[in-house]
C-alpha atoms as an extended CHARMM CRD file, in Angstrom:
* protein
*
       247  EXT
         1         1  MET       CA            -13.7890000000       12.4380000000       12.3040000000  PROA      1               0.0000000000
         2         2  THR       CA            -11.9540000000       15.7580000000       11.8270000000  PROA      2               0.0000000000
         3         3  SER       CA            -13.1810000000       17.5510000000        8.9300000000  PROA      3               0.0000000000
         4         4  SER       CA             -9.8290000000       17.9000000000        7.4210000000  PROA      4               0.0000000000
         5         5  ALA       CA             -8.8780000000       14.2890000000        7.4770000000  PROA      5               0.0000000000
         6         6  VAL       CA             -8.2350000000       12.3660000000        4.3240000000  PROA      6               0.0000000000
         7         7  ILE       CA             -8.1350000000        8.9060000000        6.0950000000  PROA      7               0.0000000000
         8         8  THR       CA            -10.1750000000        8.0960000000        9.1620000000  PROA      8               0.0000000000
         9         9  VAL       CA             -9.8570000000        4.5240000000       10.6550000000  PROA      9               0.0000000000
        10        10  THR       CA            -12.1420000000        3.9920000000       13.6490000000  PROA      10              0.0000000000
        11        11  ASP       CA            -11.9500000000        1.0230000000       15.8140000000  PROA      11              0.0000000000
        12        12  ALA       CA            -11.3820000000       -1.0870000000       12.6800000000  PROA      12              0.0000000000
        13        13  GLY       CA            -10.5160000000       -4.7670000000       13.0170000000  PROA      13              0.0000000000
        14        14  ILE       CA            -10.3810000000       -7.7420000000       10.3660000000  PROA      14              0.0000000000
        15        15  ARG       CA            -10.0400000000      -11.4020000000       10.6790000000  PROA      15              0.0000000000
        16        16  PHE       CA             -8.9050000000      -14.2680000000        8.6090000000  PROA      16              0.0000000000
        17        17  ARG       CA             -9.4820000000      -18.0490000000        8.6770000000  PROA      17              0.0000000000
        18        18  ARG       CA             -6.3410000000      -20.2530000000        9.1210000000  PROA      18              0.0000000000
        19        19  ASN       CA             -7.2840000000      -22.5250000000        6.2560000000  PROA      19              0.0000000000
        20        20  HSD       CA             -8.8710000000      -22.2700000000        2.6970000000  PROA      20              0.0000000000
        21        21  LYS       CA            -11.7420000000      -24.5680000000        3.1560000000  PROA      21              0.0000000000
        22        22  GLY       CA            -13.8040000000      -22.2010000000        5.0910000000  PROA      22              0.0000000000
        23        23  ARG       CA            -13.6110000000      -19.0550000000        3.2140000000  PROA      23              0.0000000000
        24        24  ARG       CA            -16.1660000000      -16.5410000000        4.3110000000  PROA      24              0.0000000000
        25        25  SER       CA            -19.0650000000      -16.1560000000        1.8460000000  PROA      25              0.0000000000
        26        26  PHE       CA            -20.5410000000      -12.7910000000        0.8240000000  PROA      26              0.0000000000
        27        27  LYS       CA            -23.5870000000      -13.6230000000        3.1760000000  PROA      27              0.0000000000
        28        28  ASP       CA            -21.2350000000      -13.6380000000        6.0720000000  PROA      28              0.0000000000
        29        29  LEU       CA            -20.4490000000       -9.8430000000        5.5880000000  PROA      29              0.0000000000
        30        30  PHE       CA            -24.1230000000       -9.1130000000        6.5860000000  PROA      30              0.0000000000
        31        31  SER       CA            -24.5680000000      -11.9110000000        9.1880000000  PROA      31              0.0000000000
        32        32  THR       CA            -23.9160000000      -10.7470000000       12.8420000000  PROA      32              0.0000000000
        33        33  LYS       CA            -23.6500000000      -14.3050000000       13.8270000000  PROA      33              0.0000000000
        34        34  ALA       CA            -20.9950000000      -15.1270000000       11.1260000000  PROA      34              0.0000000000
        35        35  ARG       CA            -18.9410000000      -11.9590000000       12.1060000000  PROA      35              0.0000000000
        36        36  ARG       CA            -18.2220000000      -13.3950000000       15.6040000000  PROA      36              0.0000000000
        37        37  SER       CA            -14.9210000000      -15.1230000000       15.9270000000  PROA      37              0.0000000000
        38        38  LYS       CA            -14.7530000000      -18.9310000000       15.3480000000  PROA      38              0.0000000000
        39        39  PRO       CA            -12.0450000000      -21.3880000000       16.3790000000  PROA      39              0.0000000000
        40        40  ASN       CA            -10.2550000000      -21.4290000000       13.1470000000  PROA      40              0.0000000000
        41        41  GLU       CA             -9.9850000000      -17.7040000000       12.9410000000  PROA      41              0.0000000000
        42        42  PHE       CA             -7.7860000000      -14.9090000000       14.1050000000  PROA      42              0.0000000000
        43        43  TRP       CA             -7.8950000000      -11.2190000000       14.2340000000  PROA      43              0.0000000000
        44        44  ALA       CA             -5.2300000000       -9.9480000000       11.9840000000  PROA      44              0.0000000000
        45        45  LEU       CA             -5.8900000000       -6.2480000000       13.2170000000  PROA      45              0.0000000000
        46        46  GLN       CA             -8.3760000000       -5.2610000000       15.9890000000  PROA      46              0.0000000000
        47        47  HSD       CA             -9.3710000000       -1.9390000000       17.5350000000  PROA      47              0.0000000000
        48        48  VAL       CA             -7.1970000000        0.3140000000       15.3940000000  PROA      48              0.0000000000
        49        49  SER       CA             -8.1560000000        3.9100000000       15.1880000000  PROA      49              0.0000000000
        50        50  PHE       CA             -6.2150000000        6.8410000000       13.7600000000  PROA      50              0.0000000000
        51        51  GLU       CA             -6.6330000000        9.8940000000       11.4100000000  PROA      51              0.0000000000
        52        52  VAL       CA             -4.4500000000       11.1630000000        8.5450000000  PROA      52              0.0000000000
        53        53  HSD       CA             -4.2560000000       14.7250000000        7.2360000000  PROA      53              0.0000000000
        54        54  PRO       CA             -3.3960000000       15.7320000000        3.6810000000  PROA      54              0.0000000000
        55        55  GLY       CA              0.3800000000       15.9300000000        3.3220000000  PROA      55              0.0000000000
        56        56  GLU       CA              1.3830000000       13.6300000000        6.0950000000  PROA      56              0.0000000000
        57        57  ALA       CA              4.0720000000       11.0170000000        5.5920000000  PROA      57              0.0000000000
        58        58  ILE       CA              3.3120000000        7.9030000000        7.6140000000  PROA      58              0.0000000000
        59        59  GLY       CA              5.6550000000        4.8740000000        8.2810000000  PROA      59              0.0000000000
        60        60  VAL       CA              4.0480000000        1.7640000000        9.2820000000  PROA      60              0.0000000000
        61        61  VAL       CA              6.3580000000       -0.3040000000       11.5270000000  PROA      61              0.0000000000
        62        62  GLY       CA              6.2540000000       -3.7990000000       13.0070000000  PROA      62              0.0000000000
        63        63  ARG       CA              7.4360000000       -7.3850000000       12.6260000000  PROA      63              0.0000000000
        64        64  ASN       CA              6.4160000000       -9.5400000000        9.7890000000  PROA      64              0.0000000000
        65        65  GLY       CA              2.8410000000      -10.8620000000       10.1020000000  PROA      65              0.0000000000
        66        66  GLN       CA              1.6140000000       -7.9500000000       12.4080000000  PROA      66              0.0000000000
        67        67  GLY       CA             -0.8540000000       -6.3660000000        9.8590000000  PROA      67              0.0000000000
        68        68  LYS       CA              1.0560000000       -3.7620000000        8.1260000000  PROA      68              0.0000000000
        69        69  SER       CA              0.0230000000       -4.9400000000        4.5780000000  PROA      69              0.0000000000
        70        70  THR       CA             -3.4850000000       -5.6490000000        5.7390000000  PROA      70              0.0000000000
        71        71  LEU       CA             -3.7380000000       -2.0710000000        6.9320000000  PROA      71              0.0000000000
        72        72  LEU       CA             -2.6950000000       -0.7710000000        3.7490000000  PROA      72              0.0000000000
        73        73  LYS       CA             -5.1160000000       -2.9660000000        1.8690000000  PROA      73              0.0000000000
        74        74  LEU       CA             -7.8790000000       -1.6590000000        4.1360000000  PROA      74              0.0000000000
        75        75  VAL       CA             -7.0440000000        1.8270000000        3.2440000000  PROA      75              0.0000000000
        76        76  ALA       CA             -7.0250000000        0.9450000000       -0.3980000000  PROA      76              0.0000000000
        77        77  ASN       CA            -10.3550000000       -0.7670000000       -0.0630000000  PROA      77              0.0000000000
        78        78  VAL       CA             -9.0380000000       -4.0050000000       -1.1830000000  PROA      78              0.0000000000
        79        79  LEU       CA            -10.0900000000       -5.5550000000        2.0980000000  PROA      79              0.0000000000
        80        80  ILE       CA            -13.3030000000       -4.7410000000        4.0330000000  PROA      80              0.0000000000
        81        81  PRO       CA            -13.0660000000       -4.3640000000        7.9420000000  PROA      81              0.0000000000
        82        82  ASP       CA            -15.1220000000       -6.9710000000        9.9940000000  PROA      82              0.0000000000
        83        83  GLU       CA            -15.6730000000       -4.2790000000       12.6530000000  PROA      83              0.0000000000
        84        84  GLY       CA            -15.2830000000       -0.5900000000       12.8160000000  PROA      84              0.0000000000
        85        85  SER       CA            -14.8130000000        1.5490000000        9.7180000000  PROA      85              0.0000000000
        86        86  VAL       CA            -12.0750000000        3.0210000000        7.2350000000  PROA      86              0.0000000000
        87        87  ASN       CA            -13.0900000000        6.2160000000        5.6080000000  PROA      87              0.0000000000
        88        88  VAL       CA            -11.0070000000        7.5200000000        2.6680000000  PROA      88              0.0000000000
        89        89  ASN       CA            -11.8640000000       10.9110000000        1.1250000000  PROA      89              0.0000000000
        90        90  ALA       CA             -9.4210000000       11.0160000000       -1.6490000000  PROA      90              0.0000000000
        91        91  GLY       CA             -8.0950000000        8.8910000000       -4.4880000000  PROA      91              0.0000000000
        92        92  VAL       CA             -5.5340000000        6.2550000000       -3.5220000000  PROA      92              0.0000000000
        93        93  ALA       CA             -2.5780000000        5.0200000000       -5.6450000000  PROA      93              0.0000000000
        94        94  PRO       CA             -1.6390000000        1.6190000000       -4.2350000000  PROA      94              0.0000000000
        95        95  LEU       CA              1.7240000000        0.0120000000       -4.8790000000  PROA      95              0.0000000000
        96        96  ILE       CA              1.0510000000       -2.9350000000       -2.6590000000  PROA      96              0.0000000000
        97        97  GLU       CA              1.7310000000       -5.9730000000       -4.5860000000  PROA      97              0.0000000000
        98        98  ILE       CA              3.9880000000       -6.1820000000       -7.9220000000  PROA      98              0.0000000000
        99        99  THR       CA              1.5090000000       -8.0690000000       -9.8530000000  PROA      99              0.0000000000
       100       100  GLY       CA             -1.5470000000       -6.1930000000       -8.7530000000  PROA      100             0.0000000000
       101       101  GLY       CA             -3.6260000000       -5.3670000000      -11.7110000000  PROA      101             0.0000000000
       102       102  PHE       CA             -1.3090000000       -6.6700000000      -14.4150000000  PROA      102             0.0000000000
       103       103  VAL       CA             -2.3090000000       -9.6750000000      -16.6420000000  PROA      103             0.0000000000
       104       104  ASP       CA              0.3850000000      -12.1640000000      -17.6550000000  PROA      104             0.0000000000
       105       105  ASP       CA             -0.4620000000      -12.8020000000      -21.2200000000  PROA      105             0.0000000000
       106       106  LEU       CA             -1.1130000000       -9.0460000000      -22.2610000000  PROA      106             0.0000000000
       107       107  THR       CA              1.9500000000       -7.0540000000      -23.5360000000  PROA      107             0.0000000000
       108       108  VAL       CA              3.5100000000       -4.2420000000      -21.5530000000  PROA      108             0.0000000000
       109       109  ARG       CA              1.8220000000       -1.8090000000      -23.6630000000  PROA      109             0.0000000000
       110       110  ASP       CA             -1.5640000000       -3.2320000000      -23.1650000000  PROA      110             0.0000000000
       111       111  ASN       CA             -1.1500000000       -3.6150000000      -19.3220000000  PROA      111             0.0000000000
       112       112  VAL       CA             -0.2330000000       -0.0160000000      -18.9640000000  PROA      112             0.0000000000
       113       113  TYR       CA             -3.5670000000        1.0360000000      -20.4830000000  PROA      113             0.0000000000
       114       114  LEU       CA             -5.4010000000       -1.7140000000      -18.5720000000  PROA      114             0.0000000000
       115       115  THR       CA             -3.8910000000       -0.9080000000      -15.1900000000  PROA      115             0.0000000000
       116       116  ALA       CA             -4.0930000000        2.8520000000      -15.5310000000  PROA      116             0.0000000000
       117       117  GLY       CA             -7.5710000000        2.6090000000      -16.8150000000  PROA      117             0.0000000000
       118       118  LEU       CA             -8.6950000000        0.4390000000      -13.8160000000  PROA      118             0.0000000000
       119       119  HSD       CA             -7.4510000000        3.2100000000      -11.6220000000  PROA      119             0.0000000000
       120       120  GLY       CA             -9.6800000000        5.7140000000      -13.3060000000  PROA      120             0.0000000000
       121       121  MET       CA             -7.3410000000        7.1420000000      -16.1540000000  PROA      121             0.0000000000
       122       122  THR       CA             -9.0000000000        7.6060000000      -19.4050000000  PROA      122             0.0000000000
       123       123  ARG       CA             -7.4400000000        6.1590000000      -22.5530000000  PROA      123             0.0000000000
       124       124  GLU       CA             -6.5070000000        9.7300000000      -23.5800000000  PROA      124             0.0000000000
       125       125  GLN       CA             -4.8130000000       10.4730000000      -20.3050000000  PROA      125             0.0000000000
       126       126  VAL       CA             -2.9020000000        7.2040000000      -20.4680000000  PROA      126             0.0000000000
       127       127  ALA       CA             -1.7470000000        7.9550000000      -23.9800000000  PROA      127             0.0000000000
       128       128  ALA       CA             -0.5090000000       11.5650000000      -22.8350000000  PROA      128             0.0000000000
       129       129  LYS       CA              1.6380000000        9.9600000000      -20.0750000000  PROA      129             0.0000000000
       130       130  PHE       CA              2.5550000000        6.7690000000      -21.9440000000  PROA      130             0.0000000000
       131       131  ASP       CA              6.0910000000        7.7110000000      -23.1320000000  PROA      131             0.0000000000
       132       132  ASP       CA              6.9920000000        9.0500000000      -19.6440000000  PROA      132             0.0000000000
       133       133  ILE       CA              5.7230000000        5.8280000000      -17.8980000000  PROA      133             0.0000000000
       134       134  ILE       CA              7.6630000000        3.8150000000      -20.1060000000  PROA      134             0.0000000000
       135       135  GLU       CA             10.8420000000        5.9840000000      -19.9950000000  PROA      135             0.0000000000
       136       136  PHE       CA             10.6230000000        6.0430000000      -16.1980000000  PROA      136             0.0000000000
       137       137  ALA       CA             10.3420000000        2.1750000000      -15.9540000000  PROA      137             0.0000000000
       138       138  GLU       CA             13.3760000000        1.7210000000      -18.3990000000  PROA      138             0.0000000000
       139       139  ILE       CA             11.4540000000       -0.7930000000      -20.4580000000  PROA      139             0.0000000000
       140       140  GLU       CA             11.4370000000        0.8900000000      -23.9000000000  PROA      140             0.0000000000
       141       141  ASP       CA             12.5310000000       -2.3330000000      -25.5930000000  PROA      141             0.0000000000
       142       142  PHE       CA              9.8860000000       -4.5870000000      -24.0810000000  PROA      142             0.0000000000
       143       143  LEU       CA              6.6540000000       -2.7700000000      -25.0860000000  PROA      143             0.0000000000
       144       144  ASP       CA              5.2460000000       -5.7840000000      -27.0590000000  PROA      144             0.0000000000
       145       145  THR       CA              6.5450000000       -8.4130000000      -24.7410000000  PROA      145             0.0000000000
       146       146  PRO       CA              4.0630000000      -10.3170000000      -22.6490000000  PROA      146             0.0000000000
       147       147  TYR       CA              4.1110000000       -9.2270000000      -18.9110000000  PROA      147             0.0000000000
       148       148  LYS       CA              4.8820000000      -12.7570000000      -17.8470000000  PROA      148             0.0000000000
       149       149  HSD       CA              8.2660000000      -12.6670000000      -19.3170000000  PROA      149             0.0000000000
       150       150  LEU       CA              9.4290000000       -9.6990000000      -17.5240000000  PROA      150             0.0000000000
       151       151  SER       CA             11.9920000000      -10.0480000000      -14.6490000000  PROA      151             0.0000000000
       152       152  SER       CA             10.7660000000       -9.1480000000      -11.0620000000  PROA      152             0.0000000000
       153       153  GLY       CA             12.7740000000       -5.9110000000      -11.2970000000  PROA      153             0.0000000000
       154       154  MET       CA             11.0230000000       -4.9310000000      -14.5350000000  PROA      154             0.0000000000
       155       155  LYS       CA              7.6390000000       -5.7500000000      -12.8550000000  PROA      155             0.0000000000
       156       156  VAL       CA              8.4940000000       -3.3110000000       -9.9750000000  PROA      156             0.0000000000
       157       157  ARG       CA              9.7530000000       -0.5690000000      -12.3260000000  PROA      157             0.0000000000
       158       158  LEU       CA              6.4510000000       -0.7820000000      -14.4110000000  PROA      158             0.0000000000
       159       159  ALA       CA              4.1290000000       -0.8390000000      -11.3830000000  PROA      159             0.0000000000
       160       160  PHE       CA              5.8480000000        1.9760000000       -9.7030000000  PROA      160             0.0000000000
       161       161  SER       CA              5.8510000000        4.2250000000      -12.8270000000  PROA      161             0.0000000000
       162       162  VAL       CA              2.1530000000        3.4700000000      -13.5370000000  PROA      162             0.0000000000
       163       163  VAL       CA              1.0170000000        4.0780000000       -9.9630000000  PROA      163             0.0000000000
       164       164  THR       CA              2.8570000000        7.1650000000       -9.4570000000  PROA      164             0.0000000000
       165       165  SER       CA              1.5000000000        8.6250000000      -12.7590000000  PROA      165             0.0000000000
       166       166  LEU       CA             -2.0110000000        8.4410000000      -11.3400000000  PROA      166             0.0000000000
       167       167  GLU       CA             -1.7320000000       11.8060000000       -9.5800000000  PROA      167             0.0000000000
       168       168  GLU       CA             -3.9060000000       10.5360000000       -6.6900000000  PROA      168             0.0000000000
       169       169  PRO       CA             -3.5770000000       12.3410000000       -3.3580000000  PROA      169             0.0000000000
       170       170  VAL       CA             -2.5950000000        9.3150000000       -1.3750000000  PROA      170             0.0000000000
       171       171  LEU       CA              0.1980000000        7.0080000000       -2.2180000000  PROA      171             0.0000000000
       172       172  LEU       CA              0.6460000000        3.5780000000       -0.5960000000  PROA      172             0.0000000000
       173       173  VAL       CA              3.8550000000        1.8410000000       -0.7960000000  PROA      173             0.0000000000
       174       174  ASP       CA              4.3500000000       -1.6990000000        0.7370000000  PROA      174             0.0000000000
       175       175  GLU       CA              8.0240000000       -3.0470000000        0.5340000000  PROA      175             0.0000000000
       176       176  VAL       CA              7.8030000000       -3.7560000000       -3.2110000000  PROA      176             0.0000000000
       177       177  LEU       CA             10.6890000000       -1.4520000000       -3.9260000000  PROA      177             0.0000000000
       178       178  ALA       CA             13.0790000000       -3.8910000000       -2.1340000000  PROA      178             0.0000000000
       179       179  VAL       CA             12.9580000000       -5.9780000000       -5.1020000000  PROA      179             0.0000000000
       180       180  GLY       CA             14.4400000000       -3.3780000000       -7.5050000000  PROA      180             0.0000000000
       181       181  ASP       CA             18.0100000000       -2.5440000000       -7.9760000000  PROA      181             0.0000000000
       182       182  LYS       CA             19.7020000000        0.2590000000       -6.0880000000  PROA      182             0.0000000000
       183       183  SER       CA             19.8660000000        2.8420000000       -8.9010000000  PROA      183             0.0000000000
       184       184  PHE       CA             16.0520000000        2.3820000000       -9.5450000000  PROA      184             0.0000000000
       185       185  ARG       CA             15.4000000000        2.5560000000       -5.8760000000  PROA      185             0.0000000000
       186       186  ASN       CA             17.1510000000        5.8340000000       -5.7400000000  PROA      186             0.0000000000
       187       187  LYS       CA             15.1440000000        7.0720000000       -8.6840000000  PROA      187             0.0000000000
       188       188  CYS       CA             11.8180000000        6.0170000000       -6.9550000000  PROA      188             0.0000000000
       189       189  TYR       CA             12.7550000000        7.7510000000       -3.8060000000  PROA      189             0.0000000000
       190       190  ARG       CA             13.4910000000       11.0470000000       -5.5690000000  PROA      190             0.0000000000
       191       191  ARG       CA             10.0770000000       10.6690000000       -7.1380000000  PROA      191             0.0000000000
       192       192  ILE       CA              8.4170000000        9.9600000000       -3.7250000000  PROA      192             0.0000000000
       193       193  GLU       CA             10.1230000000       13.2280000000       -2.4830000000  PROA      193             0.0000000000
       194       194  GLU       CA              8.8540000000       15.1930000000       -5.4820000000  PROA      194             0.0000000000
       195       195  MET       CA              5.3180000000       13.7960000000       -4.6330000000  PROA      195             0.0000000000
       196       196  LEU       CA              5.4970000000       14.8040000000       -0.9770000000  PROA      196             0.0000000000
       197       197  ALA       CA              6.7860000000       18.3440000000       -1.9430000000  PROA      197             0.0000000000
       198       198  GLU       CA              3.4980000000       18.5620000000       -3.9650000000  PROA      198             0.0000000000
       199       199  GLY       CA              1.4380000000       17.8680000000       -0.8840000000  PROA      199             0.0000000000
       200       200  ARG       CA              0.4890000000       14.0830000000       -1.3660000000  PROA      200             0.0000000000
       201       201  THR       CA             -0.0480000000       11.8650000000        1.4600000000  PROA      201             0.0000000000
       202       202  LEU       CA              2.2120000000        8.9160000000        2.0480000000  PROA      202             0.0000000000
       203       203  PHE       CA              1.7220000000        5.4340000000        3.7400000000  PROA      203             0.0000000000
       204       204  PHE       CA              5.1360000000        3.7690000000        3.5990000000  PROA      204             0.0000000000
       205       205  VAL       CA              5.8890000000        0.2100000000        4.8070000000  PROA      205             0.0000000000
       206       206  SER       CA              9.5420000000       -0.6830000000        5.1390000000  PROA      206             0.0000000000
       207       207  HSD       CA             12.0930000000       -2.5400000000        7.1910000000  PROA      207             0.0000000000
       208       208  SER       CA             14.7070000000        0.0830000000        6.4680000000  PROA      208             0.0000000000
       209       209  GLU       CA             14.9610000000        2.4680000000        9.1280000000  PROA      209             0.0000000000
       210       210  GLY       CA             16.7980000000        4.7910000000        6.9550000000  PROA      210             0.0000000000
       211       211  ASP       CA             14.0180000000        4.8800000000        4.4060000000  PROA      211             0.0000000000
       212       212  LEU       CA             11.5860000000        5.5210000000        7.0490000000  PROA      212             0.0000000000
       213       213  ARG       CA             13.3480000000        8.4820000000        8.5890000000  PROA      213             0.0000000000
       214       214  ARG       CA             14.0760000000        9.8830000000        5.1170000000  PROA      214             0.0000000000
       215       215  PHE       CA             10.4580000000        9.9870000000        4.0650000000  PROA      215             0.0000000000
       216       216  CYS       CA              8.2640000000        9.9520000000        7.2920000000  PROA      216             0.0000000000
       217       217  SER       CA              7.6000000000       12.2140000000       10.2430000000  PROA      217             0.0000000000
       218       218  ARG       CA              5.0810000000       10.0590000000       11.8330000000  PROA      218             0.0000000000
       219       219  GLY       CA              4.8530000000        6.3620000000       12.5640000000  PROA      219             0.0000000000
       220       220  LEU       CA              2.2150000000        3.8110000000       13.2610000000  PROA      220             0.0000000000
       221       221  TYR       CA              3.6940000000        0.7420000000       15.3010000000  PROA      221             0.0000000000
       222       222  LEU       CA              1.6310000000       -2.3540000000       14.8300000000  PROA      222             0.0000000000
       223       223  ASP       CA              2.3010000000       -5.2330000000       17.1810000000  PROA      223             0.0000000000
       224       224  LYS       CA              0.2010000000       -8.5100000000       17.7200000000  PROA      224             0.0000000000
       225       225  GLY       CA             -2.7280000000       -7.1250000000       15.6750000000  PROA      225             0.0000000000
       226       226  SER       CA             -2.9930000000       -3.7800000000       17.6390000000  PROA      226             0.0000000000
       227       227  LEU       CA             -1.8160000000       -0.3130000000       17.1490000000  PROA      227             0.0000000000
       228       228  LYS       CA              0.8270000000       -0.0680000000       19.8760000000  PROA      228             0.0000000000
       229       229  LEU       CA              1.9950000000        3.5500000000       19.2400000000  PROA      229             0.0000000000
       230       230  ASP       CA              1.0500000000        6.4420000000       16.9640000000  PROA      230             0.0000000000
       231       231  GLY       CA              3.6080000000        9.1430000000       17.2550000000  PROA      231             0.0000000000
       232       232  PRO       CA              6.7370000000       10.8630000000       15.7200000000  PROA      232             0.0000000000
       233       233  ILE       CA              8.7090000000        8.3690000000       13.6570000000  PROA      233             0.0000000000
       234       234  GLU       CA             11.7070000000        8.6870000000       15.7900000000  PROA      234             0.0000000000
       235       235  ALA       CA              9.8050000000        7.7530000000       18.9270000000  PROA      235             0.0000000000
       236       236  VAL       CA              8.0500000000        4.7580000000       17.0340000000  PROA      236             0.0000000000
       237       237  LEU       CA             11.3060000000        3.4020000000       15.8010000000  PROA      237             0.0000000000
       238       238  ASP       CA             12.7750000000        3.7050000000       19.4020000000  PROA      238             0.0000000000
       239       239  ALA       CA              9.9390000000        1.7230000000       20.8280000000  PROA      239             0.0000000000
       240       240  TYR       CA             10.0390000000       -0.8440000000       18.1570000000  PROA      240             0.0000000000
       241       241  ASN       CA             13.8660000000       -1.2840000000       18.5430000000  PROA      241             0.0000000000
       242       242  GLU       CA             13.3490000000       -1.5860000000       22.4550000000  PROA      242             0.0000000000
       243       243  ASP       CA             10.8240000000       -4.3520000000       22.1870000000  PROA      243             0.0000000000
       244       244  TYR       CA             12.7570000000       -6.1730000000       19.3480000000  PROA      244             0.0000000000
       245       245  PRO       CA             16.4080000000       -5.3250000000       19.6760000000  PROA      245             0.0000000000
       246       246  GLY       CA             18.4240000000       -6.7220000000       16.6510000000  PROA      246             0.0000000000
       247       247  LEU       CA             15.5050000000       -7.2560000000       14.3630000000  PROA      247             0.0000000000
C-alpha cells in the first residue's frame, strides 16, 4: 500500500447467495470451510485491486448487476469482503441508498439529527448546520412531517444535503441523484464541484457519460465481477462502449 493512499483495495472479493433461506451466519465469517463457494452462491466481485489517493475523482462504470454498488458498499464498510482486504484511511460520506439511516416514523427534524449523528456529528455540530441542511434540501415546510410522507425527490434532497454536510474526505455517490428533478441535480452537481475543489475524494456511479466526464478523471470498469480496466475516464468509457455499444 502506498503511504499516501486514502483507499486501498487488495484482491478483494465478495459473494452472495441466490436465495434468502441460506444466509451466512456470523460464524461463517470466521470459518475457512464456510468461505469456500457453494453451489447456490456467486461471486459479485473477485480479485479486485486498486488504490485511491486524496483528491481523485473516480467514476465506476459497468452494466447493471456488475458490482458497482457492491464496490461502494465495501468502501463504505457496509459490506465485508469474503477475501482480500479493503482499507479506508479517511472518513466516508456515503450517498448509496436514499433511505439509508432514515427512520420512517420520525420527523424530518429528528431524522436530520439522527442520521448526522450516526455519521459522527455531535448534536451541537448538527444544530450549527441544521438551517443550511434544510435550506439546501428545500424542505422548510416539512420539518415536522414524518419521513415516510416525503416524496422520493424530497428524500433524495434530504439525504444529499445531510451527507454532504458531513465534511468527510471521501464522498460516495451511487445513482440516487437520478431520482431528483433537473434543477436540484444541477444544484447537487455544483456542490460536488465545490467539494472536489476543496480536495475531497469522489467515487461516482452513474450511467450518464456526461456526468462521468464532468466530474471524473479516472474510471474503474467492472464487468462480470472483475475489474476489467482502471485508467483515464475517457479510455474506460471507450472500452465500455466498445464492449456494449448502444447501452
